[in-house]
mmCIF file of C-alpha atoms in Angstrom:
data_model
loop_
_atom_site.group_PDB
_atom_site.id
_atom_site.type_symbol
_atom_site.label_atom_id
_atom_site.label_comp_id
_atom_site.label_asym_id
_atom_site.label_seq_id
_atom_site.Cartn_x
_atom_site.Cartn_y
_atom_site.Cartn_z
ATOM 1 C CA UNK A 10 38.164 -15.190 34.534
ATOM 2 C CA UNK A 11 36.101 -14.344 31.576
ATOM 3 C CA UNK A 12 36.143 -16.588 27.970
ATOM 4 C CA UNK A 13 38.412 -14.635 25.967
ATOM 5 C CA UNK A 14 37.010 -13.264 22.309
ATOM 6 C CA UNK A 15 39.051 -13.562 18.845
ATOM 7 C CA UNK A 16 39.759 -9.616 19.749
ATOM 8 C CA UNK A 17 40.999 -9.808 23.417
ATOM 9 C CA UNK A 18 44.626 -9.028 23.594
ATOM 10 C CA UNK A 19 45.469 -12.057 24.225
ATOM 11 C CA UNK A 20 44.699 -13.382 20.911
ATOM 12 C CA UNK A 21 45.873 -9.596 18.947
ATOM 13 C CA UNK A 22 49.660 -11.065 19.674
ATOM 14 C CA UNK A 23 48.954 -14.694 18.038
ATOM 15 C CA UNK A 24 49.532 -14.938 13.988
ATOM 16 C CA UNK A 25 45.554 -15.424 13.511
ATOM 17 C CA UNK A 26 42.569 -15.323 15.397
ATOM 18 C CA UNK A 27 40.655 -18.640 15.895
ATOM 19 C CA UNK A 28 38.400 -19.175 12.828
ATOM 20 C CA UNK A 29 34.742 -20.533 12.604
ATOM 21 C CA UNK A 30 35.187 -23.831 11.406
ATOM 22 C CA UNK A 31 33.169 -25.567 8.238
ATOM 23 C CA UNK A 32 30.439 -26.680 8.302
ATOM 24 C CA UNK A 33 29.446 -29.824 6.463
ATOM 25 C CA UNK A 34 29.741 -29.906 2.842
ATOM 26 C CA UNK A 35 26.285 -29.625 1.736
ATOM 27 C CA UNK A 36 25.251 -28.577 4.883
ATOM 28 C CA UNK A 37 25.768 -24.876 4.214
ATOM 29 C CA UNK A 38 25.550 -22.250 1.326
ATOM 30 C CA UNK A 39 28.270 -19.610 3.023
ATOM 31 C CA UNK A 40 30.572 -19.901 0.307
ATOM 32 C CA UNK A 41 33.264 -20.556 2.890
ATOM 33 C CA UNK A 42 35.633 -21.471 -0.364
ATOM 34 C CA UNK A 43 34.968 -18.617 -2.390
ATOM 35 C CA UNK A 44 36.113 -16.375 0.649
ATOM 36 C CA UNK A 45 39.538 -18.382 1.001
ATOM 37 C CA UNK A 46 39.953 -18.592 -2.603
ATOM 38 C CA UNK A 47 39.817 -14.347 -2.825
ATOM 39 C CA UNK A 48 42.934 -12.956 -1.366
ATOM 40 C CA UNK A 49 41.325 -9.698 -1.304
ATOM 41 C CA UNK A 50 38.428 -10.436 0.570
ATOM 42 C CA UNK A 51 37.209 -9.472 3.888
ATOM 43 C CA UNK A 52 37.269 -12.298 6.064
ATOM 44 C CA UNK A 53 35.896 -10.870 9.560
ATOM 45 C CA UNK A 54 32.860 -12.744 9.230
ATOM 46 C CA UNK A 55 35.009 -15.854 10.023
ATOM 47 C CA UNK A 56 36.039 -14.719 12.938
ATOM 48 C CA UNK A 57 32.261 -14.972 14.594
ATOM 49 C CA UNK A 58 33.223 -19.047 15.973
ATOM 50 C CA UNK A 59 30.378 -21.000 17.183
ATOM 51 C CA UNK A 60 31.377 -19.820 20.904
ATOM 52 C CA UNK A 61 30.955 -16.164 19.734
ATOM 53 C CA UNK A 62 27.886 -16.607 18.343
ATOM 54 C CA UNK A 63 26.685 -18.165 21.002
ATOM 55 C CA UNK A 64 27.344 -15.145 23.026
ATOM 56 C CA UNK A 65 26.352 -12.872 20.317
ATOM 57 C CA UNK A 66 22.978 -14.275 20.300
ATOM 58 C CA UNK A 67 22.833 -14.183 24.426
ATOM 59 C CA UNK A 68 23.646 -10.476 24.109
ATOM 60 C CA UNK A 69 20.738 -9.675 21.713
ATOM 61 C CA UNK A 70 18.302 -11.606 23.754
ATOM 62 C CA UNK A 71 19.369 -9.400 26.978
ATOM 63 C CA UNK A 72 18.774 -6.112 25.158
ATOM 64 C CA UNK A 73 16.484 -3.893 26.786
ATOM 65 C CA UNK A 74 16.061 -0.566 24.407
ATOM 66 C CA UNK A 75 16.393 0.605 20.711
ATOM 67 C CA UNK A 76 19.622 2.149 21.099
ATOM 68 C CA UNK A 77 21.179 -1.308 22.510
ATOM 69 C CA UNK A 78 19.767 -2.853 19.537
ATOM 70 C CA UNK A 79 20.792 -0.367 17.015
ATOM 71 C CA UNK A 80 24.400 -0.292 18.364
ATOM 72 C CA UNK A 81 24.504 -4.211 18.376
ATOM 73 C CA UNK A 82 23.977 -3.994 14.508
ATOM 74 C CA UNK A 83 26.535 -1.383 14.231
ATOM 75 C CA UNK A 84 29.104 -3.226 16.155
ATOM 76 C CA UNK A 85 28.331 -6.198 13.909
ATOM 77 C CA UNK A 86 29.122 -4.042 10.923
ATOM 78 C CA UNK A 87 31.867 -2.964 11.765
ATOM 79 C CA UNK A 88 33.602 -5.730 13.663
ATOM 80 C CA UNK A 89 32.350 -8.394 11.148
ATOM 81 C CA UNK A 90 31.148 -6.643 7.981
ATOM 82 C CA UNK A 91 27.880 -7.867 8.297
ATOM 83 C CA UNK A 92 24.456 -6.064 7.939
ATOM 84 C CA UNK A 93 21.492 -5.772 10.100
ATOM 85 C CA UNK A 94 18.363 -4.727 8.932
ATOM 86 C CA UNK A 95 14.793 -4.912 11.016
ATOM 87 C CA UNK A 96 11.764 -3.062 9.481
ATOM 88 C CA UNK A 97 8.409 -3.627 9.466
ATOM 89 C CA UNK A 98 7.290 -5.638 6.719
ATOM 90 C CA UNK A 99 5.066 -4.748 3.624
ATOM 91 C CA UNK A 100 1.683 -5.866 5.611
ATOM 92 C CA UNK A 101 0.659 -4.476 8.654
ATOM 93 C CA UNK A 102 2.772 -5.586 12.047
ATOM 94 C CA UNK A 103 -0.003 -7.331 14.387
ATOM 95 C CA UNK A 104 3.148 -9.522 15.635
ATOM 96 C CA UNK A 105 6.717 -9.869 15.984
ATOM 97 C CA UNK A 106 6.319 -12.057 12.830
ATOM 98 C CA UNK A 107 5.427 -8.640 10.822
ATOM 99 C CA UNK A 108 8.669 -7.559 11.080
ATOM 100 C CA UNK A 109 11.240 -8.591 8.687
ATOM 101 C CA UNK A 110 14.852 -9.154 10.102
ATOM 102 C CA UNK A 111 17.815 -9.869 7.766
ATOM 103 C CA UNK A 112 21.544 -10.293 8.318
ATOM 104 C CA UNK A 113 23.385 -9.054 4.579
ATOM 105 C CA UNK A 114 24.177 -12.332 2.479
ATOM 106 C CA UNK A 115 27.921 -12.664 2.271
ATOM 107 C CA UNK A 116 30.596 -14.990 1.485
ATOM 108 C CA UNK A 117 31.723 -16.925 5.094
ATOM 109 C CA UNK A 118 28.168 -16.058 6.330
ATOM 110 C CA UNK A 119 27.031 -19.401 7.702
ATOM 111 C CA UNK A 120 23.084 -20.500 6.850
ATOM 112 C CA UNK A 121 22.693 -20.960 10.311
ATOM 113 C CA UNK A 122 23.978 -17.494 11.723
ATOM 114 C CA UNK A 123 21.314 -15.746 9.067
ATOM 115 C CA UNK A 124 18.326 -17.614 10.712
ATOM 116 C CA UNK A 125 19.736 -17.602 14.198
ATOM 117 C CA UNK A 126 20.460 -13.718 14.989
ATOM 118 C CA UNK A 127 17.290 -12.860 13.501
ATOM 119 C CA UNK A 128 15.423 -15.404 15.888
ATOM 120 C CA UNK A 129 17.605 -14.005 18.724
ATOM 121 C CA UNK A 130 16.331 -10.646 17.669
ATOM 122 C CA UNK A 131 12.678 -11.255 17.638
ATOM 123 C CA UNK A 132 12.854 -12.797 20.886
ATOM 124 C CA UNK A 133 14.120 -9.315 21.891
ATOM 125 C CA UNK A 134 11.533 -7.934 20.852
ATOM 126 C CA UNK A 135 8.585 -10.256 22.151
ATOM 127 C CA UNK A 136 10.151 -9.709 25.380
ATOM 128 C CA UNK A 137 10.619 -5.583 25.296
ATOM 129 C CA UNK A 138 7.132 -4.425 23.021
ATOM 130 C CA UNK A 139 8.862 -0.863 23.216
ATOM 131 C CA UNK A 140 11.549 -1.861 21.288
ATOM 132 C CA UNK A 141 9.068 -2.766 18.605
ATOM 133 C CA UNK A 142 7.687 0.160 18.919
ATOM 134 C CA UNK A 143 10.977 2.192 18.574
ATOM 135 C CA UNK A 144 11.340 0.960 15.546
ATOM 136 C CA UNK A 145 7.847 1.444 14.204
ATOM 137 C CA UNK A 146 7.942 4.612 14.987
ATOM 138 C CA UNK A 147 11.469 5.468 13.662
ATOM 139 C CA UNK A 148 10.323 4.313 10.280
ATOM 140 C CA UNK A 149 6.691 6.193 11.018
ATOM 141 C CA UNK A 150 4.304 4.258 11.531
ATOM 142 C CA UNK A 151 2.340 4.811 14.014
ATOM 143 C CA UNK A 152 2.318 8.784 12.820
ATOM 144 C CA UNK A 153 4.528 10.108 16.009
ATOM 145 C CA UNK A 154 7.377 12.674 14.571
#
C-alpha cells in the first residue's frame, strides 16, 4: 500500500494531522513559536513533515513541463500557504544559477525547506532546458509573444 499523507482520509478522522517536528533550537529561524503562540494563525505549513517533504521534493525533481511546475506551486499555496516564485534574475540567465527561486518567508517555514525546494527545483530544470525556457519566455525574454 502507499505511505499515507497528513490529508489521506485516514488521517481527516484523527483530532490532528501529524506535525513537522522542531528543529533544534538555534538550528532554525522558522519561528515555529511565534506560529503556536498566534491562535489565529495559519498553521498548514506544519503539516509539510520531513516524510512529506521528502516526497515533495521527489515530485519536483520528476516534473517534466511548465504546467507541472506551475501547478506544483499552486498546490503548495493552497495546501500549505506557501509561495513559489521562479524568475529570471536581474542579470542575464546563461545557467540555471540565473534564475532566482524563492519559497515566501513565513512563520513554521523551516530554513531548510526554503533552500531545499528551490534546489529540487533547479534540478528540474537542469534536467528539462524547456522548462527554463517556458518560463523565460512567459516573462519575455527571449521576445516570443
Amino acid at each position: 500500500m502507499s505511505e499515507a499523507s497528513p490529508l489521506s482520509s485516514h488521517n481527516l478522522h484523527s483530532a490532528q494531522p501529524p506535525l513537522r517536528k522542531e528543529c533544534p533550537p538555534g538550528a532554525c529561524d522558522c519561528e515555529r513559536e511565534r506560529l503556536q503562540a498566534d491562535p489565529k494563525a495559519d498553521r498548514r505549513v506544519l503539516c509539510l513533515t520531513k516524510d512529506e517533504e521528502k516526497r515533495l521534493i521527489e515530485r519536483i525533481e520528476a516534473i517534466a513541463s511548465h504546467a507541472e511546475l506551475m501547478r506544483i506551486g499552486q498546490r503548495l499555496q493552497e495546501q500549505l500557504g506557501v509561495s513559489l516564485s521562479i524568475a529570471p534574475g536581474s542579470n542575464e540567465v546563461r545557467t540555471m544559477r540565473g534564475f532566482v527561486i524563492q519559497l515566501g518567508q513565513r512563520p513554521g517555514l523551516c530554513r531548510k525547506t526554503r533552500q531545499a525546494v528551490p534546489a529540487a527545483v533547479r534540478r528540474c530544470l537542469e534536467r528539462h532546458p524547456e522548462i527554463a525556457f517556458a518560463i523565460l519566455n512567459a516573462n519575455d525574454l527571449l521576445g516570443e509573444s
